[in-house]
Amino acid sequence: MSGTALIVIDMLNSYEHEDAELLLPSVRATVPRLTALLERARGSDTEVIYVNDNFGLWRSHHDEILDTALSGPHADLVEPVRPDEKSLFVLKARHSIFYQTPLEYLLRQHGIETIVLCGQVTEQCVLYSALDAHIRHIGVTVVEDACAHIHRDLAEAALRMMERNMQARIVRSTAEEIF
């Protein structure tokens, strides 16, 4: 076990929500880098954990959320980053991947001390998740070009905050030592 997990945040998405039109260009640019990152993680036996909004569907199973996203108008953004048979899955209801989810317990059970964050949205869910990891003494790496944003200026500020205030390691997807 490497002690590191790749966390894919909110990428199973139909993009039928407020701010979707602002988000979509960044997601389109991010998906190829995120796909390559997933391949690297899976090739190195790094644990891959998808943490995704449940869109208020508390009866949903992860397959139902994936099917809904793949049936949506932007399935081309979901298909390349879909979970494989080894991926773990956690549902969330709010911005942080930790807020009232079993993620912290899951990480501890798997001996994971560092998480690598990618997905969406840098200035929202990625930022709040990095903060919650930091206060739990879990190391954080953010793959900045594998994170999509709504507002570039807020995303850049969020990355600076994560690096300065939360001691997050900010890297590009091409960095050699991510996992």
Short mmCIF file of C-alpha atoms in Angstrom, two decimals:
data_model
loop_
_atom_site.label_atom_id
_atom_site.label_comp_id
_atom_site.label_asym_id
_atom_site.label_seq_id
_atom_site.Cartn_x
_atom_site.Cartn_y
_atom_site.Cartn_z
CA MET A 1 0.00 0.00 0.00
CA SER A 2 1.41 3.37 -1.01
CA GLY A 3 -0.25 5.50 1.66
CA THR A 4 -1.55 7.80 -1.08
CA ALA A 5 -4.94 7.93 -2.81
CA LEU A 6 -6.16 9.83 -5.83
CA ILE A 7 -9.49 11.51 -5.04
CA VAL A 8 -11.67 12.37 -8.04
CA ILE A 9 -14.19 15.01 -6.99
CA ASP A 10 -17.60 15.46 -8.65
CA MET A 11 -16.64 14.37 -12.16
CA LEU A 12 -19.75 12.19 -12.56
CA ASN A 13 -21.92 15.09 -13.55
CA SER A 14 -24.68 15.81 -16.06
CA TYR A 15 -23.78 19.53 -16.06
CA GLU A 16 -27.41 20.54 -15.81
CA HIS A 17 -26.94 23.02 -12.96
CA GLU A 18 -26.30 26.67 -12.28
CA ASP A 19 -22.82 27.76 -13.44
CA ALA A 20 -22.49 24.74 -15.77
CA GLU A 21 -21.92 26.92 -18.82
CA LEU A 22 -19.11 28.74 -17.01
CA LEU A 23 -17.62 25.44 -15.82
CA LEU A 24 -17.76 23.43 -19.06
CA PRO A 25 -14.80 25.05 -20.90
CA SER A 26 -12.51 24.34 -17.96
CA VAL A 27 -13.80 20.77 -17.65
CA ARG A 28 -13.15 20.16 -21.36
CA ALA A 29 -9.54 21.30 -20.89
CA THR A 30 -9.14 19.26 -17.70
CA VAL A 31 -10.52 15.88 -18.81
CA PRO A 32 -7.49 14.75 -20.89
CA ARG A 33 -5.09 15.56 -18.04
CA LEU A 34 -7.36 13.89 -15.49
CA THR A 35 -7.64 10.81 -17.71
CA ALA A 36 -3.85 10.56 -17.91
CA LEU A 37 -3.62 11.03 -14.14
CA LEU A 38 -6.10 8.19 -13.60
CA GLU A 39 -4.04 5.93 -15.86
CA ARG A 40 -0.89 6.74 -13.88
CA ALA A 41 -2.61 6.10 -10.57
CA ARG A 42 -4.07 2.81 -11.71
CA GLY A 43 -0.73 1.77 -13.22
CA SER A 44 1.03 2.39 -9.92
CA ASP A 45 -1.63 0.60 -7.83
CA THR A 46 -2.58 3.87 -6.15
CA GLU A 47 -6.05 3.71 -4.61
CA VAL A 48 -8.58 5.70 -6.68
CA ILE A 49 -11.57 7.05 -4.81
CA TYR A 50 -14.43 8.91 -6.46
CA VAL A 51 -16.28 11.29 -4.16
CA ASN A 52 -19.33 12.68 -5.85
CA ASP A 53 -22.40 14.76 -5.14
CA ASN A 54 -25.55 12.73 -4.92
CA PHE A 55 -27.63 15.55 -6.46
CA GLY A 56 -30.17 15.12 -3.65
CA LEU A 57 -30.93 11.54 -4.70
CA TRP A 58 -30.42 9.75 -1.39
CA ARG A 59 -31.72 6.48 -2.81
CA SER A 60 -29.08 6.53 -5.54
CA HIS A 61 -26.33 4.00 -5.93
CA HIS A 62 -23.05 5.02 -7.60
CA ASP A 63 -24.03 3.13 -10.76
CA GLU A 64 -27.23 5.17 -10.99
CA ILE A 65 -25.30 8.42 -10.66
CA LEU A 66 -22.87 7.26 -13.34
CA ASP A 67 -25.73 6.19 -15.63
CA THR A 68 -27.43 9.57 -15.19
CA ALA A 69 -24.22 11.42 -16.03
CA LEU A 70 -23.57 9.20 -19.05
CA SER A 71 -27.13 9.79 -20.27
CA GLY A 72 -26.74 13.55 -20.01
CA PRO A 73 -25.78 16.04 -22.68
CA HIS A 74 -22.09 15.96 -21.72
CA ALA A 75 -21.41 12.22 -21.53
CA ASP A 76 -18.21 12.86 -23.49
CA LEU A 77 -16.80 14.52 -20.36
CA VAL A 78 -17.77 11.64 -18.09
CA GLU A 79 -16.89 8.57 -20.16
CA PRO A 80 -13.08 9.09 -20.14
CA VAL A 81 -12.96 9.49 -16.35
CA ARG A 82 -15.50 6.89 -15.30
CA PRO A 83 -14.64 4.59 -12.38
CA ASP A 84 -13.18 1.18 -13.13
CA GLU A 85 -13.99 -2.03 -11.26
CA LYS A 86 -11.32 -1.33 -8.60
CA SER A 87 -12.34 2.27 -7.84
CA LEU A 88 -13.91 3.08 -4.51
CA PHE A 89 -16.90 5.43 -4.32
CA VAL A 90 -18.20 7.80 -1.64
CA LEU A 91 -21.34 9.91 -1.90
CA LYS A 92 -21.32 13.43 -0.51
CA ALA A 93 -24.02 16.02 -0.06
CA ARG A 94 -22.03 19.21 0.47
CA HIS A 95 -18.82 20.81 -0.75
CA SER A 96 -16.25 18.94 1.33
CA ILE A 97 -15.42 15.33 0.55
CA PHE A 98 -15.26 14.77 4.32
CA TYR A 99 -18.44 16.46 5.51
CA GLN A 100 -20.65 13.71 6.94
CA THR A 101 -19.12 11.03 4.71
CA PRO A 102 -17.22 7.86 5.67
CA LEU A 103 -14.15 9.02 3.74
CA GLU A 104 -11.89 9.66 6.74
CA TYR A 105 -12.65 6.19 8.09
CA LEU A 106 -12.02 4.66 4.64
CA LEU A 107 -8.66 6.43 4.34
CA ARG A 108 -7.58 5.26 7.81
CA GLN A 109 -8.66 1.67 7.05
CA HIS A 110 -6.53 1.69 3.90
CA GLY A 111 -3.49 3.31 5.55
CA ILE A 112 -3.76 6.43 3.42
CA GLU A 113 -1.99 9.48 4.83
CA THR A 114 -1.86 11.65 1.70
CA ILE A 115 -4.60 12.48 -0.77
CA VAL A 116 -4.15 13.78 -4.29
CA LEU A 117 -7.10 15.97 -5.29
CA CYS A 118 -8.43 16.44 -8.81
CA GLY A 119 -11.83 17.11 -10.32
CA GLN A 120 -14.12 20.06 -9.78
CA VAL A 121 -14.46 22.83 -8.71
CA THR A 122 -11.09 24.28 -7.59
CA GLU A 123 -12.54 27.29 -5.80
CA GLN A 124 -15.28 25.30 -4.10
CA CYS A 125 -15.16 21.55 -3.41
CA VAL A 126 -11.40 21.17 -3.92
CA LEU A 127 -10.64 24.10 -1.60
CA TYR A 128 -13.02 22.98 1.16
CA SER A 129 -11.82 19.39 0.90
CA ALA A 130 -8.18 20.46 1.19
CA LEU A 131 -9.01 22.44 4.31
CA ASP A 132 -10.87 19.52 5.87
CA ALA A 133 -7.96 17.17 5.07
CA HIS A 134 -5.49 19.64 6.58
CA ILE A 135 -7.38 19.86 9.88
CA ARG A 136 -7.43 16.04 9.98
CA HIS A 137 -3.63 15.92 9.51
CA ILE A 138 -3.94 14.27 6.11
CA GLY A 139 -1.37 15.40 3.56
CA VAL A 140 -2.76 17.12 0.46
CA THR A 141 -1.50 17.37 -3.08
CA VAL A 142 -3.61 19.30 -5.60
CA VAL A 143 -3.09 18.62 -9.29
CA GLU A 144 -3.92 22.12 -10.47
CA ASP A 145 -4.33 21.37 -14.18
CA ALA A 146 -6.53 18.34 -13.40
CA CYS A 147 -8.97 20.55 -11.50
CA ALA A 148 -11.68 22.49 -13.30
CA HIS A 149 -12.86 25.92 -12.22
CA ILE A 150 -15.79 28.26 -12.73
CA HIS A 151 -13.85 31.47 -12.14
CA ARG A 152 -10.13 31.43 -12.99
CA ASP A 153 -9.26 34.27 -10.59
CA LEU A 154 -10.96 32.54 -7.66
CA ALA A 155 -9.32 29.22 -8.58
CA GLU A 156 -5.88 30.85 -8.61
CA ALA A 157 -6.58 32.45 -5.23
CA ALA A 158 -7.83 29.11 -3.86
CA LEU A 159 -4.64 27.37 -5.01
CA ARG A 160 -2.53 30.02 -3.28
CA MET A 161 -4.59 29.61 -0.10
CA MET A 162 -4.25 25.83 -0.16
CA GLU A 163 -0.50 26.09 -0.61
CA ARG A 164 0.11 28.83 1.94
CA ASN A 165 -2.52 28.16 4.63
CA MET A 166 -2.91 24.39 4.37
CA GLN A 167 0.60 23.37 3.29
CA ALA A 168 -0.88 21.66 0.24
CA ARG A 169 1.55 20.62 -2.44
CA ILE A 170 0.42 22.15 -5.76
CA VAL A 171 1.65 20.24 -8.82
CA ARG A 172 0.95 19.87 -12.53
CA SER A 173 -0.28 16.57 -13.96
CA THR A 174 3.08 16.06 -15.67
CA ALA A 175 5.02 16.12 -12.39
CA GLU A 176 7.03 12.94 -11.90
CA GLU A 177 6.35 12.46 -8.21
CA ILE A 178 2.62 12.69 -7.64
CA PHE A 179 1.98 9.24 -6.16
#
